[in-house]
Each structure stands twice: as C-alpha cells, then as structure tokens.
C-alpha cells in the first residue's frame, strides 16, 4: 500500500535552499478556518519562502478579495460562478486573474508555476481539487481529511504513481508525521491520536439527547468551522482521523489508537518498537501544522506562541468513552472494512451534521443515522472513483430521508 514517506531525502522537490524562489502556494478553501490561518502564515512569511499564488473559495467574495489584497496572488477562483458578479470594484489596484467554476479552480491547481496546493475545502467536496492537484503532480498539503476517508486507497495509489508527496495539515497527523522522523518506518509499533474529548467529555449518553447546536459548536480548545466543531463534539472527527491516518501512513488498523487528552497540547504520538514514545507538543494553533507542511522540511519561526514552562502544566490522558460516543467505533469499523465504507460514513455524517444544525434531528441521532446508512449501503471492497461518488450520493439521500 502506498503511504507518505517521512524521510525528506526522498523528496527532492522540497530541497529548500537560500537561492530558491519562494514556493508558490495555491489555497483551496481560502476563506474557511484553515484557509484564513494559512493566509496569516503567508503574511508572516512575507514572501521569503512562500508566495500566495492562487486563492479559491466557493462564494465568499468579500473575504476572498480582502485576502487577494493581503497576499497579491496571480489568480483567484470562485467555485460559484454567480458570485463573480459581486466582485465589483473590490479588486481595484490589483493585477489578478479571476476564474469561475470548478474549471476555474482547476486553472489554479494545474498552473505550471504552482508548487504546492493546500487542500482546505471542507467535506467530500475537497476530493476533486485534491485529486486534480495530485494528477497535476503538485505537492499537496492536505487539510481535507474527507479526501482520504472517502478515497484513501485510490488517492494514495495515485500519489505514488505521480511521485507526489502528500503532507498532512491536520494537527494530529502533522504531529505523527513529525514524530515519525525520529525512527524508521519499520520501527513504528503504533500511533496514538489525541482527542480533546470535545465539549461533552464526561457526559453520559442520556445527557446528550437534549444538546443544542449552540452547545455543540462551543469547542473547549480549538476555534474551527461549524462542520468540524460538531464532528469534534460527536468524536466523529477522531473517527475520520483514524481512517485518515491509516491511509496517510500506510498503517495496519491495529496500529492506530485514540486517547483523550483534554488540554490539546500533545497533538499525537508515535510509539516505536523499543517502547520509546515521541510526541509533538505546542499550544493549539493551526498555523503551526499549516506552516510545517508548506515549508517542510524546514522549520521556521512563524510567530506562534510557545509553551510557557514557568507555569505549572498538567497534561491528562484517559481512554475514550466509546459507549457515549459511538461515532468513534464507527470510524474503527470503517477503517477495518475499507472499500466503499468510508464514502458511505462520510456522506452520511455530512448530511446528519447539517440536519442537526438545522434542528431536524437530535445530537444523538447523528451516529444512528450514520450507522443506518453504513449498514444498508451496498459494500464494494475495491471500488472505482465513480463507484465512490455513487455511494456518496446514495448515502446523502438516505440520511436526508432518515427518521429517528
Ligand atoms: Mg485534527
């Protein structure tokens, strides 16, 4: 099975030296939570190592145009064609190309001068852009975990065929990627993903029935977009990350574990065969893993706060409560099954989260709706990309109709 290499000597594309031109970065999903953090990384770098080359969003015209003034890219793209009209005079004074529609996003990704594509569109919608970037032979900084949940096996195989490196941006996977550099791949015994436990850590299943969207959106340690905030509250986010880790690092299902760590300081760790554990620690700030992926293998001062060791700091670790948070088990099950299971689970979850947010199902219904879709989908162990798209569409319809 194809997996990312953690030895930088295998990646000549990343041989940074002082004379080298800044790396040209295209951000897919620049107006979202990760995209906005990435813009701050580019601003702090100020063109030394990184250059904002292309910015793509769905319809967030105002933010996108502000970002264009901040990083002065070669081009921007709006997936929603009608939104282009709303640009008006917002790009005044800028020499910037404007593209529209999915083909427009393709223009940014496939431009011969693009070096790195940061894939930060939320949900299965991020798969197409990621796929196009790999096809075009671009290095991918991957924040869109759904890409690997839906099509991990196909995506990693394509990356191997194209000689493309996929660098993780998800904080847990970035931590594992960093920790893996201290040993050989054959020396890795297992990886342990940390989870804050979300806003409902310590609650029992019966207490979760009356949870409102507002309560679920309030994450204790991370500020994120609505979809990932709800996923963090159900622990579906960790379920998706378990699947992401399996494909990204080419691990066996039994090599992946999850531990609850409420402080979100230890972002994950790797246990080696000798029992040594290497972890990555830092205050929770997505700019660090974003920057690490964009400047890899170099580490630079990006202006993120450091841990303050003059203050007492307690780090707690506890096993997850799998009964209260059944989404986690769904993730482990789907990781073991592979095939179309990831596409079914992911699509079901996206619709279930949207339905919870619009008030048509309860918080505790999210895993139930996902379970129903997963169990009734027609499983294929070796699907094509088209088959995965069909399962995705089918699962969405199932959950739209689902009644508790
Ligand atoms: Mg994460």
Short mmCIF file of C-alpha atoms in Angstrom, two decimals, residues 21-364:
data_model
loop_
_atom_site.label_atom_id
_atom_site.label_comp_id
_atom_site.label_asym_id
_atom_site.label_seq_id
_atom_site.Cartn_x
_atom_site.Cartn_y
_atom_site.Cartn_z
CA UNK A 21 12.42 31.04 -5.41
CA UNK A 22 9.61 31.18 -2.84
CA UNK A 23 7.30 28.19 -3.09
CA UNK A 24 4.10 29.14 -4.93
CA UNK A 25 1.09 28.13 -2.87
CA UNK A 26 -2.48 27.65 -4.06
CA UNK A 27 -5.08 27.57 -1.27
CA UNK A 28 -8.31 25.71 -2.00
CA UNK A 29 -10.85 26.91 0.56
CA UNK A 30 -9.02 30.13 1.48
CA UNK A 31 -12.00 31.75 3.24
CA UNK A 32 -12.59 28.82 5.64
CA UNK A 33 -10.99 28.39 9.05
CA UNK A 34 -7.83 26.63 7.76
CA UNK A 35 -7.61 28.94 4.75
CA UNK A 36 -7.68 32.05 6.94
CA UNK A 37 -4.93 30.63 9.16
CA UNK A 38 -2.91 29.84 6.03
CA UNK A 39 -3.21 33.46 4.88
CA UNK A 40 -1.74 34.51 8.24
CA UNK A 41 1.16 32.07 7.66
CA UNK A 42 1.79 33.65 4.23
CA UNK A 43 1.58 37.17 5.67
CA UNK A 44 4.07 36.35 8.42
CA UNK A 45 6.46 34.76 5.93
CA UNK A 46 6.22 37.92 3.80
CA UNK A 47 7.40 36.24 0.60
CA UNK A 48 10.65 34.81 1.99
CA UNK A 49 9.82 31.14 1.50
CA UNK A 50 6.21 31.19 0.41
CA UNK A 51 4.23 33.09 -2.14
CA UNK A 52 0.41 33.16 -2.24
CA UNK A 53 -0.11 32.16 -5.87
CA UNK A 54 -3.78 31.26 -6.09
CA UNK A 55 -6.78 31.55 -3.75
CA UNK A 56 -10.02 29.64 -4.29
CA UNK A 57 -13.30 29.86 -2.42
CA UNK A 58 -16.90 28.88 -3.02
CA UNK A 59 -18.76 32.20 -2.76
CA UNK A 60 -17.11 34.23 0.00
CA UNK A 61 -16.39 37.19 -2.29
CA UNK A 62 -15.71 39.80 0.36
CA UNK A 63 -13.17 37.76 2.35
CA UNK A 64 -11.56 36.40 -0.81
CA UNK A 65 -10.98 39.90 -2.19
CA UNK A 66 -9.54 41.10 1.14
CA UNK A 67 -7.18 38.11 1.06
CA UNK A 68 -6.19 38.99 -2.51
CA UNK A 69 -5.15 42.46 -1.33
CA UNK A 70 -3.20 40.90 1.55
CA UNK A 71 -1.17 38.31 -0.40
CA UNK A 72 -1.39 39.62 -4.01
CA UNK A 73 -1.84 36.28 -5.77
CA UNK A 74 -1.53 35.65 -9.50
CA UNK A 75 -5.18 34.48 -9.60
CA UNK A 76 -8.31 33.84 -7.58
CA UNK A 77 -11.21 31.50 -8.32
CA UNK A 78 -14.82 31.30 -7.18
CA UNK A 79 -16.49 27.91 -7.49
CA UNK A 80 -19.90 29.60 -7.53
CA UNK A 81 -20.00 31.34 -10.95
CA UNK A 82 -22.76 33.76 -10.00
CA UNK A 83 -20.63 35.16 -7.16
CA UNK A 84 -18.10 36.59 -9.64
CA UNK A 85 -20.52 39.47 -10.37
CA UNK A 86 -20.34 40.55 -6.74
CA UNK A 87 -16.60 41.28 -7.02
CA UNK A 88 -17.42 44.73 -8.43
CA UNK A 89 -14.58 47.13 -7.62
CA UNK A 90 -13.18 45.05 -4.77
CA UNK A 91 -10.03 44.09 -6.65
CA UNK A 92 -9.18 47.67 -7.63
CA UNK A 93 -5.45 48.28 -7.89
CA UNK A 94 -4.61 44.57 -8.13
CA UNK A 95 -3.20 42.74 -11.12
CA UNK A 96 -5.06 39.49 -10.52
CA UNK A 97 -6.75 36.96 -12.79
CA UNK A 98 -10.28 35.88 -11.84
CA UNK A 99 -11.58 32.43 -12.71
CA UNK A 100 -15.02 30.91 -12.10
CA UNK A 101 -16.49 27.47 -11.58
CA UNK A 102 -14.83 24.15 -10.94
CA UNK A 103 -12.71 24.56 -14.11
CA UNK A 104 -11.53 27.88 -12.69
CA UNK A 105 -10.21 26.14 -9.59
CA UNK A 106 -8.54 23.65 -11.92
CA UNK A 107 -6.69 26.53 -13.62
CA UNK A 108 -5.06 27.49 -10.29
CA UNK A 109 -4.16 23.92 -9.40
CA UNK A 110 -2.80 22.98 -12.80
CA UNK A 111 -0.86 26.17 -13.49
CA UNK A 112 2.69 25.14 -14.36
CA UNK A 113 4.11 27.58 -11.81
CA UNK A 114 2.09 26.20 -8.85
CA UNK A 115 4.35 24.27 -6.42
CA UNK A 116 2.06 23.36 -3.51
CA UNK A 117 -1.71 23.00 -3.22
CA UNK A 118 -3.19 23.43 0.25
CA UNK A 119 -6.39 21.40 0.16
CA UNK A 120 -8.64 23.03 2.78
CA UNK A 121 -12.17 22.73 1.40
CA UNK A 122 -14.47 21.08 3.97
CA UNK A 123 -16.13 17.74 3.28
CA UNK A 124 -16.18 15.36 0.32
CA UNK A 125 -16.24 18.47 -1.93
CA UNK A 126 -12.49 18.71 -1.25
CA UNK A 127 -11.76 15.43 -3.02
CA UNK A 128 -11.96 16.76 -6.59
CA UNK A 129 -9.42 19.55 -6.07
CA UNK A 130 -7.04 17.25 -4.21
CA UNK A 131 -7.32 14.66 -6.95
CA UNK A 132 -6.64 17.28 -9.63
CA UNK A 133 -3.58 18.53 -7.72
CA UNK A 134 -2.12 15.03 -7.50
CA UNK A 135 -2.89 14.35 -11.17
CA UNK A 136 -1.02 17.57 -12.00
CA UNK A 137 1.99 16.38 -9.98
CA UNK A 138 1.76 19.09 -7.31
CA UNK A 139 2.83 18.63 -3.71
CA UNK A 140 -0.34 18.51 -1.60
CA UNK A 141 -0.66 19.97 1.89
CA UNK A 142 -3.75 18.09 3.00
CA UNK A 143 -6.17 19.63 5.48
CA UNK A 144 -9.23 18.00 3.93
CA UNK A 145 -9.38 14.70 5.82
CA UNK A 146 -12.54 13.65 3.98
CA UNK A 147 -10.44 13.10 0.83
CA UNK A 148 -8.72 10.15 2.50
CA UNK A 149 -11.83 8.96 4.35
CA UNK A 150 -13.74 8.68 1.08
CA UNK A 151 -10.99 7.51 -1.29
CA UNK A 152 -7.82 6.91 0.74
CA UNK A 153 -6.63 3.85 -1.13
CA UNK A 154 -7.12 5.39 -4.60
CA UNK A 155 -5.69 8.77 -3.60
CA UNK A 156 -2.51 7.29 -2.08
CA UNK A 157 -2.03 5.00 -5.08
CA UNK A 158 -2.38 7.93 -7.47
CA UNK A 159 0.09 9.98 -5.41
CA UNK A 160 2.60 7.11 -5.54
CA UNK A 161 2.19 6.78 -9.32
CA UNK A 162 2.64 10.52 -9.84
CA UNK A 163 5.53 10.74 -7.37
CA UNK A 164 3.58 13.33 -5.40
CA UNK A 165 4.10 13.93 -1.73
CA UNK A 166 1.07 14.42 0.50
CA UNK A 167 1.95 16.39 3.62
CA UNK A 168 -0.53 16.35 6.50
CA UNK A 169 -2.02 19.57 7.87
CA UNK A 170 -4.48 18.03 10.33
CA UNK A 171 -2.73 18.72 13.66
CA UNK A 172 -2.74 15.08 14.80
CA UNK A 173 -1.33 13.79 11.54
CA UNK A 174 1.23 16.55 11.38
CA UNK A 175 2.34 15.53 14.90
CA UNK A 176 2.63 11.89 13.83
CA UNK A 177 4.49 12.91 10.67
CA UNK A 178 6.94 14.97 12.73
CA UNK A 179 7.40 12.22 15.33
CA UNK A 180 7.98 9.58 12.66
CA UNK A 181 11.11 11.41 11.55
CA UNK A 182 12.89 10.12 14.65
CA UNK A 183 12.82 6.47 13.57
CA UNK A 184 12.50 4.16 10.58
CA UNK A 185 9.07 3.20 9.30
CA UNK A 186 9.75 -0.45 10.15
CA UNK A 187 10.42 0.62 13.76
CA UNK A 188 6.96 2.14 14.29
CA UNK A 189 4.86 -0.01 16.61
CA UNK A 190 1.73 2.13 16.71
CA UNK A 191 0.44 5.67 16.54
CA UNK A 192 -1.84 7.24 19.14
CA UNK A 193 -4.10 10.10 18.10
CA UNK A 194 -5.07 12.51 20.84
CA UNK A 195 -8.56 13.98 21.12
CA UNK A 196 -9.67 16.84 23.36
CA UNK A 197 -12.85 14.86 24.01
CA UNK A 198 -14.90 17.81 22.75
CA UNK A 199 -17.34 19.93 24.77
CA UNK A 200 -19.26 16.92 26.17
CA UNK A 201 -16.38 14.94 27.64
CA UNK A 202 -17.55 13.26 30.86
CA UNK A 203 -21.24 13.32 29.94
CA UNK A 204 -23.33 10.17 29.66
CA UNK A 205 -25.36 9.11 26.60
CA UNK A 206 -28.68 10.08 28.23
CA UNK A 207 -27.44 13.65 28.74
CA UNK A 208 -26.64 14.11 25.04
CA UNK A 209 -30.23 13.88 23.78
CA UNK A 210 -31.08 17.48 24.60
CA UNK A 211 -27.87 19.06 23.28
CA UNK A 212 -28.50 22.15 21.12
CA UNK A 213 -26.39 23.22 18.10
CA UNK A 214 -25.11 26.24 20.06
CA UNK A 215 -23.80 23.99 22.85
CA UNK A 216 -22.20 21.62 20.37
CA UNK A 217 -20.49 24.44 18.47
CA UNK A 218 -18.62 25.60 21.57
CA UNK A 219 -15.33 23.70 21.44
CA UNK A 220 -13.19 23.92 24.60
CA UNK A 221 -9.73 24.29 22.99
CA UNK A 222 -9.95 24.86 19.21
CA UNK A 223 -11.78 27.55 17.20
CA UNK A 224 -12.97 25.94 13.99
CA UNK A 225 -15.70 25.93 11.35
CA UNK A 226 -19.19 24.54 12.17
CA UNK A 227 -18.85 21.13 10.49
CA UNK A 228 -15.63 20.15 12.25
CA UNK A 229 -16.88 21.61 15.55
CA UNK A 230 -19.90 19.27 15.50
CA UNK A 231 -17.64 16.39 14.40
CA UNK A 232 -15.43 17.15 17.41
CA UNK A 233 -18.44 17.10 19.75
CA UNK A 234 -19.60 13.67 18.50
CA UNK A 235 -15.98 12.41 18.22
CA UNK A 236 -16.73 11.71 14.54
CA UNK A 237 -13.78 13.98 13.83
CA UNK A 238 -11.49 11.49 15.58
CA UNK A 239 -13.21 8.62 13.76
CA UNK A 240 -12.45 10.31 10.43
CA UNK A 241 -8.88 10.99 11.57
CA UNK A 242 -8.31 7.32 12.42
CA UNK A 243 -9.24 6.45 8.82
CA UNK A 244 -7.12 9.34 7.52
CA UNK A 245 -4.09 8.08 9.49
CA UNK A 246 -4.46 4.54 8.16
CA UNK A 247 -4.16 5.68 4.53
CA UNK A 248 -1.73 8.53 5.02
CA UNK A 249 0.86 6.47 6.88
CA UNK A 250 0.07 3.05 5.42
CA UNK A 251 -0.65 1.55 8.86
CA UNK A 252 -2.46 -1.62 9.78
CA UNK A 253 -5.78 -0.97 11.60
CA UNK A 254 -4.43 -2.47 14.84
CA UNK A 255 -1.57 0.05 14.86
CA UNK A 256 -3.89 3.02 15.47
CA UNK A 257 -5.30 4.08 18.82
CA UNK A 258 -7.08 7.09 20.30
CA UNK A 259 -6.60 8.66 23.71
CA UNK A 260 -8.49 11.58 25.25
CA UNK A 261 -6.22 14.50 26.16
CA UNK A 262 -8.34 17.49 27.25
CA UNK A 263 -5.57 20.11 27.12
CA UNK A 264 -4.88 19.74 23.35
CA UNK A 265 -1.15 20.32 23.92
CA UNK A 266 0.15 16.89 22.86
CA UNK A 267 -1.09 16.67 19.28
CA UNK A 268 -0.45 12.91 18.91
CA UNK A 269 2.42 10.49 19.35
CA UNK A 270 4.25 7.56 17.84
CA UNK A 271 5.35 4.52 19.82
CA UNK A 272 8.39 2.73 18.43
CA UNK A 273 9.22 -0.97 18.78
CA UNK A 274 11.63 -0.33 21.68
CA UNK A 275 8.79 1.25 23.70
CA UNK A 276 10.03 4.80 23.17
CA UNK A 277 7.26 7.32 22.55
CA UNK A 278 7.89 10.51 20.54
CA UNK A 279 5.24 13.22 20.76
CA UNK A 280 4.80 16.71 19.35
CA UNK A 281 3.64 19.43 21.76
CA UNK A 282 2.58 23.02 21.20
CA UNK A 283 -0.27 25.34 22.15
CA UNK A 284 -3.29 24.66 19.93
CA UNK A 285 -2.78 26.87 16.84
CA UNK A 286 -3.35 25.56 13.31
CA UNK A 287 -0.76 27.94 11.88
CA UNK A 288 1.99 25.60 13.09
CA UNK A 289 0.94 22.43 11.18
CA UNK A 290 -0.03 24.54 8.14
CA UNK A 291 3.36 26.20 8.08
CA UNK A 292 5.19 22.93 8.70
CA UNK A 293 3.52 21.40 5.64
CA UNK A 294 4.25 24.45 3.48
CA UNK A 295 7.91 24.92 4.47
CA UNK A 296 8.75 21.22 5.04
CA UNK A 297 11.36 20.00 5.76
CA UNK A 298 12.41 23.38 7.12
CA UNK A 299 11.17 24.70 10.46
CA UNK A 300 10.84 28.44 10.70
CA UNK A 301 9.63 30.94 13.30
CA UNK A 302 6.07 31.61 12.24
CA UNK A 303 5.07 33.74 15.20
CA UNK A 304 3.11 31.02 17.03
CA UNK A 305 3.17 31.20 20.84
CA UNK A 306 5.47 28.74 22.62
CA UNK A 307 4.56 26.71 25.70
CA UNK A 308 5.21 28.59 28.92
CA UNK A 309 7.25 26.31 31.22
CA UNK A 310 7.34 28.88 34.04
CA UNK A 311 3.71 27.94 34.78
CA UNK A 312 2.56 24.59 36.21
CA UNK A 313 1.15 22.50 33.39
CA UNK A 314 -0.85 19.32 33.86
CA UNK A 315 -1.38 17.02 30.90
CA UNK A 316 -4.08 14.39 31.32
CA UNK A 317 -4.71 11.28 29.25
CA UNK A 318 -7.72 8.95 29.56
CA UNK A 319 -9.36 6.25 27.43
CA UNK A 320 -12.30 7.41 25.28
CA UNK A 321 -15.88 6.63 26.36
CA UNK A 322 -16.94 4.53 23.38
CA UNK A 323 -20.48 3.94 24.69
CA UNK A 324 -21.33 7.62 24.99
CA UNK A 325 -19.62 8.49 21.70
CA UNK A 326 -20.49 5.64 19.28
CA UNK A 327 -19.11 7.60 16.31
CA UNK A 328 -15.61 6.58 17.34
CA UNK A 329 -16.41 2.89 16.92
CA UNK A 330 -17.92 3.60 13.50
CA UNK A 331 -14.55 5.04 12.49
CA UNK A 332 -12.60 1.98 13.62
CA UNK A 333 -15.07 -0.31 11.89
CA UNK A 334 -14.89 1.65 8.63
CA UNK A 335 -11.09 1.73 8.80
CA UNK A 336 -11.01 -2.07 9.06
CA UNK A 337 -13.53 -2.56 6.22
CA UNK A 338 -12.10 -0.07 3.72
CA UNK A 339 -13.68 -0.12 0.26
CA UNK A 340 -16.85 1.95 0.00
CA UNK A 341 -17.42 2.12 3.77
CA UNK A 342 -15.55 5.42 4.17
CA UNK A 343 -17.57 7.15 1.44
CA UNK A 344 -20.84 5.94 3.00
CA UNK A 345 -19.88 7.03 6.51
CA UNK A 346 -18.55 10.41 5.44
CA UNK A 347 -21.53 11.37 3.28
CA UNK A 348 -23.99 10.17 5.92
CA UNK A 349 -22.19 12.22 8.55
CA UNK A 350 -22.11 15.39 6.43
CA UNK A 351 -25.88 15.28 5.96
CA UNK A 352 -26.54 14.24 9.57
CA UNK A 353 -24.47 17.20 10.83
CA UNK A 354 -26.37 19.59 8.53
CA UNK A 355 -29.67 18.16 9.78
CA UNK A 356 -28.60 18.53 13.41
CA UNK A 357 -27.62 22.15 12.75
CA UNK A 358 -31.00 22.90 11.10
CA UNK A 359 -32.82 21.26 14.00
CA UNK A 360 -34.41 18.35 12.12
CA UNK A 361 -32.59 15.60 14.08
CA UNK A 362 -31.06 15.40 17.57
CA UNK A 363 -27.39 15.28 18.52
CA UNK A 364 -27.64 11.60 19.48
#
